[in-house]
Short mmCIF file of C-alpha atoms and ligand atoms in Angstrom, two decimals:
data_model
loop_
_atom_site.label_atom_id
_atom_site.label_comp_id
_atom_site.label_asym_id
_atom_site.label_seq_id
_atom_site.Cartn_x
_atom_site.Cartn_y
_atom_site.Cartn_z
CA UNK A 1 16.80 5.97 36.45
CA UNK A 2 16.06 7.67 40.09
CA UNK A 3 13.41 9.58 40.81
CA UNK A 4 15.95 12.21 42.03
CA UNK A 5 17.43 12.83 38.99
CA UNK A 6 14.28 13.53 37.24
CA UNK A 7 12.79 15.94 40.23
CA UNK A 8 16.44 17.78 40.01
CA UNK A 9 15.27 19.53 36.25
CA UNK A 10 11.82 20.12 37.82
CA UNK A 11 11.25 23.56 39.87
CA UNK A 12 10.11 23.05 43.44
CA UNK A 13 6.51 23.49 43.31
CA UNK A 14 6.14 26.23 46.52
CA UNK A 15 9.02 28.12 44.59
CA UNK A 16 6.89 28.01 41.05
CA UNK A 17 3.87 29.12 43.17
CA UNK A 18 5.77 32.16 44.52
CA UNK A 19 7.36 33.12 41.24
CA UNK A 20 3.78 32.92 39.84
CA UNK A 21 2.47 35.05 42.40
CA UNK A 22 5.13 37.68 42.01
CA UNK A 23 4.06 37.51 38.42
CA UNK A 24 6.96 35.60 36.79
CA UNK A 25 5.34 32.93 34.79
CA UNK A 26 5.75 29.55 35.98
CA UNK A 27 5.47 28.62 32.12
CA UNK A 28 8.57 30.47 31.56
CA UNK A 29 10.66 28.01 33.68
CA UNK A 30 8.87 24.99 32.35
CA UNK A 31 7.55 25.78 28.81
CA UNK A 32 3.99 26.95 28.07
CA UNK A 33 1.14 25.11 28.39
CA UNK A 34 -3.01 25.94 28.06
CA UNK A 35 -5.44 25.13 30.89
CA UNK A 36 -6.26 21.75 29.31
CA UNK A 37 -2.68 21.05 28.13
CA UNK A 38 -2.54 22.64 24.46
CA UNK A 39 0.63 23.77 23.49
CA UNK A 40 0.40 27.99 22.76
CA UNK A 41 2.58 30.07 21.23
CA UNK A 42 6.49 30.40 22.21
CA UNK A 43 7.46 32.98 23.94
CA UNK A 44 10.05 35.64 22.23
CA UNK A 45 13.53 35.50 23.23
CA UNK A 46 12.86 38.85 25.08
CA UNK A 47 10.79 37.14 27.85
CA UNK A 48 13.73 37.24 30.06
CA UNK A 49 12.51 36.20 34.00
CA UNK A 50 11.53 38.97 35.90
CA UNK A 51 13.26 38.90 39.58
CA UNK A 52 11.48 40.20 42.82
CA UNK A 53 13.13 43.63 42.52
CA UNK A 54 11.50 43.84 39.05
CA UNK A 55 8.18 43.46 40.80
CA UNK A 56 8.73 45.85 43.56
CA UNK A 57 10.02 43.59 46.53
CA UNK A 58 13.65 43.28 47.72
CA UNK A 59 14.10 40.10 49.60
CA UNK A 60 17.30 41.27 51.48
CA UNK A 61 15.78 43.56 53.21
CA UNK A 62 11.99 42.24 53.00
CA UNK A 63 10.83 46.04 51.86
CA UNK A 64 9.02 47.10 49.29
CA UNK A 65 10.98 49.30 46.46
CA UNK A 66 10.66 51.28 43.31
CA UNK A 67 11.01 49.10 40.84
CA UNK A 68 13.23 50.64 37.81
CA UNK A 69 11.29 51.36 34.48
CA UNK A 70 11.47 48.08 32.21
CA UNK A 71 12.61 50.92 29.67
CA UNK A 72 13.62 54.43 29.26
CA UNK A 73 11.12 57.46 30.26
CA UNK A 74 11.03 58.20 26.67
CA UNK A 75 10.33 55.16 25.20
CA UNK A 76 6.57 55.47 25.00
CA UNK A 77 6.67 58.55 23.18
CA UNK A 78 4.49 59.92 21.51
CA UNK A 79 1.67 57.96 23.42
CA UNK A 80 2.77 58.84 26.58
CA UNK A 81 5.59 61.92 26.80
CA UNK A 82 8.64 61.68 29.06
CA UNK A 83 7.93 64.34 31.61
CA UNK A 84 4.75 62.73 32.59
CA UNK A 85 6.69 59.23 32.85
CA UNK A 86 9.22 60.87 35.05
CA UNK A 87 7.07 62.15 37.57
CA UNK A 88 4.65 59.41 37.82
CA UNK A 89 7.46 56.76 38.12
CA UNK A 90 9.61 58.68 40.24
CA UNK A 91 7.42 60.46 42.47
CA UNK A 92 3.98 59.41 42.46
CA UNK A 93 4.90 55.69 42.42
CA UNK A 94 8.15 56.13 44.99
CA UNK A 95 5.23 57.89 47.40
CA UNK A 96 2.93 54.57 47.35
CA UNK A 97 6.14 52.44 48.16
CA UNK A 98 7.03 54.65 50.92
CA UNK A 99 3.52 54.46 51.97
CA UNK A 100 3.21 51.05 51.50
CA UNK A 101 6.37 50.18 54.03
CA UNK A 102 5.39 53.14 56.39
CA UNK A 103 2.16 51.36 56.85
CA UNK A 104 3.48 47.92 57.70
CA UNK A 105 5.99 49.72 60.10
CA UNK A 106 3.22 51.45 61.77
CA UNK A 107 1.29 48.43 62.12
CA UNK A 108 4.08 46.27 63.29
CA UNK A 109 4.40 49.20 66.06
CA UNK A 110 0.89 49.00 66.90
CA UNK A 111 0.89 45.25 67.60
CA UNK A 112 3.92 45.67 69.76
CA UNK A 113 2.38 48.85 71.66
CA UNK A 114 -1.18 47.89 71.76
CA UNK A 115 -2.31 51.27 70.45
CA UNK A 116 -5.94 52.24 69.92
CA UNK A 117 -8.42 51.43 67.17
CA UNK A 118 -8.14 54.55 65.99
CA UNK A 119 -4.76 54.04 64.42
CA UNK A 120 -5.92 50.38 63.35
CA UNK A 121 -8.10 51.78 61.48
CA UNK A 122 -6.00 54.55 59.69
CA UNK A 123 -3.34 52.28 58.85
CA UNK A 124 -5.30 49.50 57.83
CA UNK A 125 -6.64 52.27 55.31
CA UNK A 126 -2.88 53.53 54.30
CA UNK A 127 -2.23 49.85 54.06
CA UNK A 128 -4.72 49.36 51.26
CA UNK A 129 -4.34 52.43 49.40
CA UNK A 130 -0.36 52.37 48.87
CA UNK A 131 -0.55 48.73 48.92
CA UNK A 132 -3.09 48.93 45.66
CA UNK A 133 -1.11 51.75 44.38
CA UNK A 134 2.40 50.04 44.47
CA UNK A 135 0.85 46.39 43.37
CA UNK A 136 -1.29 48.37 40.17
CA UNK A 137 2.12 50.74 39.07
CA UNK A 138 4.14 47.44 38.93
CA UNK A 139 1.64 45.99 36.42
CA UNK A 140 0.88 49.19 34.94
CA UNK A 141 4.54 49.91 33.92
CA UNK A 142 5.19 46.29 32.72
CA UNK A 143 1.97 45.82 30.41
CA UNK A 144 3.02 49.20 28.40
CA UNK A 145 5.97 48.67 26.16
CA UNK A 146 7.80 50.85 23.17
CA UNK A 147 7.17 47.69 20.78
CA UNK A 148 3.49 46.90 21.99
CA UNK A 149 2.17 44.37 19.32
CA UNK A 150 -1.24 45.80 19.05
CA UNK A 151 -3.05 42.47 19.41
CA UNK A 152 -2.71 39.46 21.81
CA UNK A 153 -1.71 36.16 20.74
CA UNK A 154 -1.73 33.02 22.20
CA UNK A 155 -3.48 31.94 25.49
CA UNK A 156 -4.45 35.38 26.04
CA UNK A 157 -6.11 36.21 22.94
CA UNK A 158 -8.30 32.86 22.91
CA UNK A 159 -9.38 33.49 26.48
CA UNK A 160 -10.00 37.27 25.88
CA UNK A 161 -12.32 35.52 22.69
CA UNK A 162 -14.11 33.22 25.30
CA UNK A 163 -14.62 35.50 27.90
CA UNK A 164 -15.41 38.69 26.27
CA UNK A 165 -16.97 37.37 22.49
CA UNK A 166 -14.09 39.04 20.58
CA UNK A 167 -11.28 41.41 20.78
CA UNK A 168 -13.15 44.36 19.58
CA UNK A 169 -15.81 44.06 22.40
CA UNK A 170 -12.87 43.44 24.91
CA UNK A 171 -11.52 46.77 23.73
CA UNK A 172 -14.61 48.60 23.63
CA UNK A 173 -15.44 47.21 27.18
CA UNK A 174 -12.19 48.22 28.42
CA UNK A 175 -11.99 51.38 26.82
CA UNK A 176 -15.61 52.25 28.47
CA UNK A 177 -14.84 50.99 31.66
CA UNK A 178 -11.47 53.22 32.04
CA UNK A 179 -12.92 56.32 30.43
CA UNK A 180 -15.97 56.21 33.20
CA UNK A 181 -14.19 55.89 36.09
CA UNK A 182 -15.73 58.10 38.74
CA UNK A 183 -12.73 60.70 40.01
CA UNK A 184 -8.95 59.07 40.01
CA UNK A 185 -8.63 55.24 39.28
CA UNK A 186 -8.15 52.60 37.10
CA UNK A 187 -9.54 50.07 34.50
CA UNK A 188 -7.99 46.72 35.13
CA UNK A 189 -8.29 42.96 33.50
CA UNK A 190 -8.11 40.55 36.09
CA UNK A 191 -8.49 37.05 36.49
CA UNK A 192 -10.59 35.16 38.82
CA UNK A 193 -8.54 31.58 39.13
CA UNK A 194 -11.59 29.61 40.71
CA UNK A 195 -13.37 29.99 37.21
CA UNK A 196 -10.42 30.73 35.18
CA UNK A 197 -12.56 33.44 33.88
CA UNK A 198 -11.19 37.27 32.97
CA UNK A 199 -13.14 40.14 33.91
CA UNK A 200 -12.60 43.69 33.16
CA UNK A 201 -13.05 45.88 36.58
CA UNK A 202 -12.82 49.35 37.75
CA UNK A 203 -10.86 50.62 40.86
CA UNK A 204 -11.32 54.15 42.28
CA UNK A 205 -8.54 55.81 44.06
CA UNK A 206 -6.26 52.59 43.99
CA UNK A 207 -8.34 50.03 46.33
CA UNK A 208 -12.36 50.69 45.90
CA UNK A 209 -14.47 48.47 43.83
CA UNK A 210 -12.28 45.33 43.94
CA UNK A 211 -14.03 41.88 44.16
CA UNK A 212 -11.54 39.71 46.54
CA UNK A 213 -9.43 37.16 45.02
CA UNK A 214 -9.00 38.54 41.46
CA UNK A 215 -5.57 38.95 40.17
CA UNK A 216 -4.62 42.03 37.69
CA UNK A 217 -3.24 40.96 34.63
CA UNK A 218 -3.53 44.70 32.74
CA UNK A 219 -4.00 47.80 34.27
CA UNK A 220 -4.69 51.24 32.98
CA UNK A 221 -3.87 54.10 35.49
CA UNK A 222 -6.63 57.17 34.62
CA UNK A 223 -5.49 59.54 37.54
CA UNK A 224 -4.77 62.69 35.95
CA UNK A 225 -1.36 62.25 37.23
CA UNK A 226 -1.33 59.72 34.30
CA UNK A 227 -2.14 62.38 31.53
CA UNK A 228 -2.50 65.73 32.60
CA UNK A 229 0.33 67.10 31.09
CA UNK A 230 -0.18 66.14 27.43
CA UNK A 231 -4.02 65.23 27.26
CA UNK A 232 -5.13 67.88 29.69
CA UNK A 233 -8.87 66.81 30.41
CA UNK A 234 -9.00 64.39 27.10
CA UNK A 235 -9.00 61.24 29.08
CA UNK A 236 -10.81 59.28 26.13
CA UNK A 237 -7.60 60.30 23.83
CA UNK A 238 -5.35 58.96 26.59
CA UNK A 239 -6.97 55.74 26.88
CA UNK A 240 -7.43 55.32 23.38
CA UNK A 241 -3.92 55.71 23.03
CA UNK A 242 -2.67 53.35 25.61
CA UNK A 243 -4.21 50.50 23.32
CA UNK A 244 -1.33 51.04 21.25
CA UNK A 245 1.25 50.27 23.89
CA UNK A 246 0.13 47.53 25.64
CA UNK A 247 2.83 44.54 26.03
CA UNK A 248 0.63 41.96 25.73
CA UNK A 249 3.81 39.48 25.94
CA UNK A 250 3.93 40.19 29.68
CA UNK A 251 0.22 39.81 29.83
CA UNK A 252 0.30 36.24 28.40
CA UNK A 253 3.17 35.16 30.78
CA UNK A 254 1.55 36.65 33.53
CA UNK A 255 -2.08 34.72 32.73
CA UNK A 256 0.18 31.41 31.89
CA UNK A 257 2.03 31.82 35.25
CA UNK A 258 -1.07 32.43 37.27
CA UNK A 259 -3.02 29.57 35.52
CA UNK A 260 -0.19 26.75 36.06
CA UNK A 261 -0.31 28.11 39.45
CA UNK A 262 -3.77 27.93 40.56
CA UNK A 263 -4.52 24.37 38.90
CA UNK A 264 -5.25 21.88 41.16
CA UNK A 265 -2.29 19.99 42.60
CA UNK A 266 -1.99 16.05 42.33
MN1 MN B 1 -0.32 56.75 38.94
#
């Protein structure tokens, strides 16, 4: 058997990296392996591959787009109400997509027109705000689901135990981070790819307080627009409710894909 016939069944490495970077687990294409090569739990049949459009980017036009919600507006009732989901997805998230495309257009135009420092600063800030807003909302919609299992399984469960001590300690840390964000922001479970460590971070607005290099796996939006209609000022209740609808299979696939993409190559 020639080497060319064996390689035809493998996904091109650059494509695997691209898919993983987009949040599409390369593991979904190649079977799920942990960092040390251990086999973890098989993925459920529902774990269909995500397209770039599902993740908020259209390769045909090279524009960012508002991805469809991965479930109906009322799917997260009673934890998150239908009207909040409609406004949040159709109005708020759509605004970040527009702002992100507009920022890139303005920066393109500036490079050709050689315009001033002030505009560069303005549009760089717009890019950071709207870009982070778009990318985090994509994670947010996908890391929730009507059939939230309640508890992580497989590699993500192992890594949570390793890096936080236990799921209970992780949950307490994550909820406390979410409750205590000053003003509008997020609590985010991230992977730091070099050490493959999981960390919980806070974000103010969308873009402040990050550590460059980390990749979000799970994010809760604690802007008032995410919960005020149902929970009013009771952010703590909303954060608690969110824990019941986490789609841990999505978090698991994203973690596996990233670990594979960031592993040293031969
Ligand atoms: Mn939001």
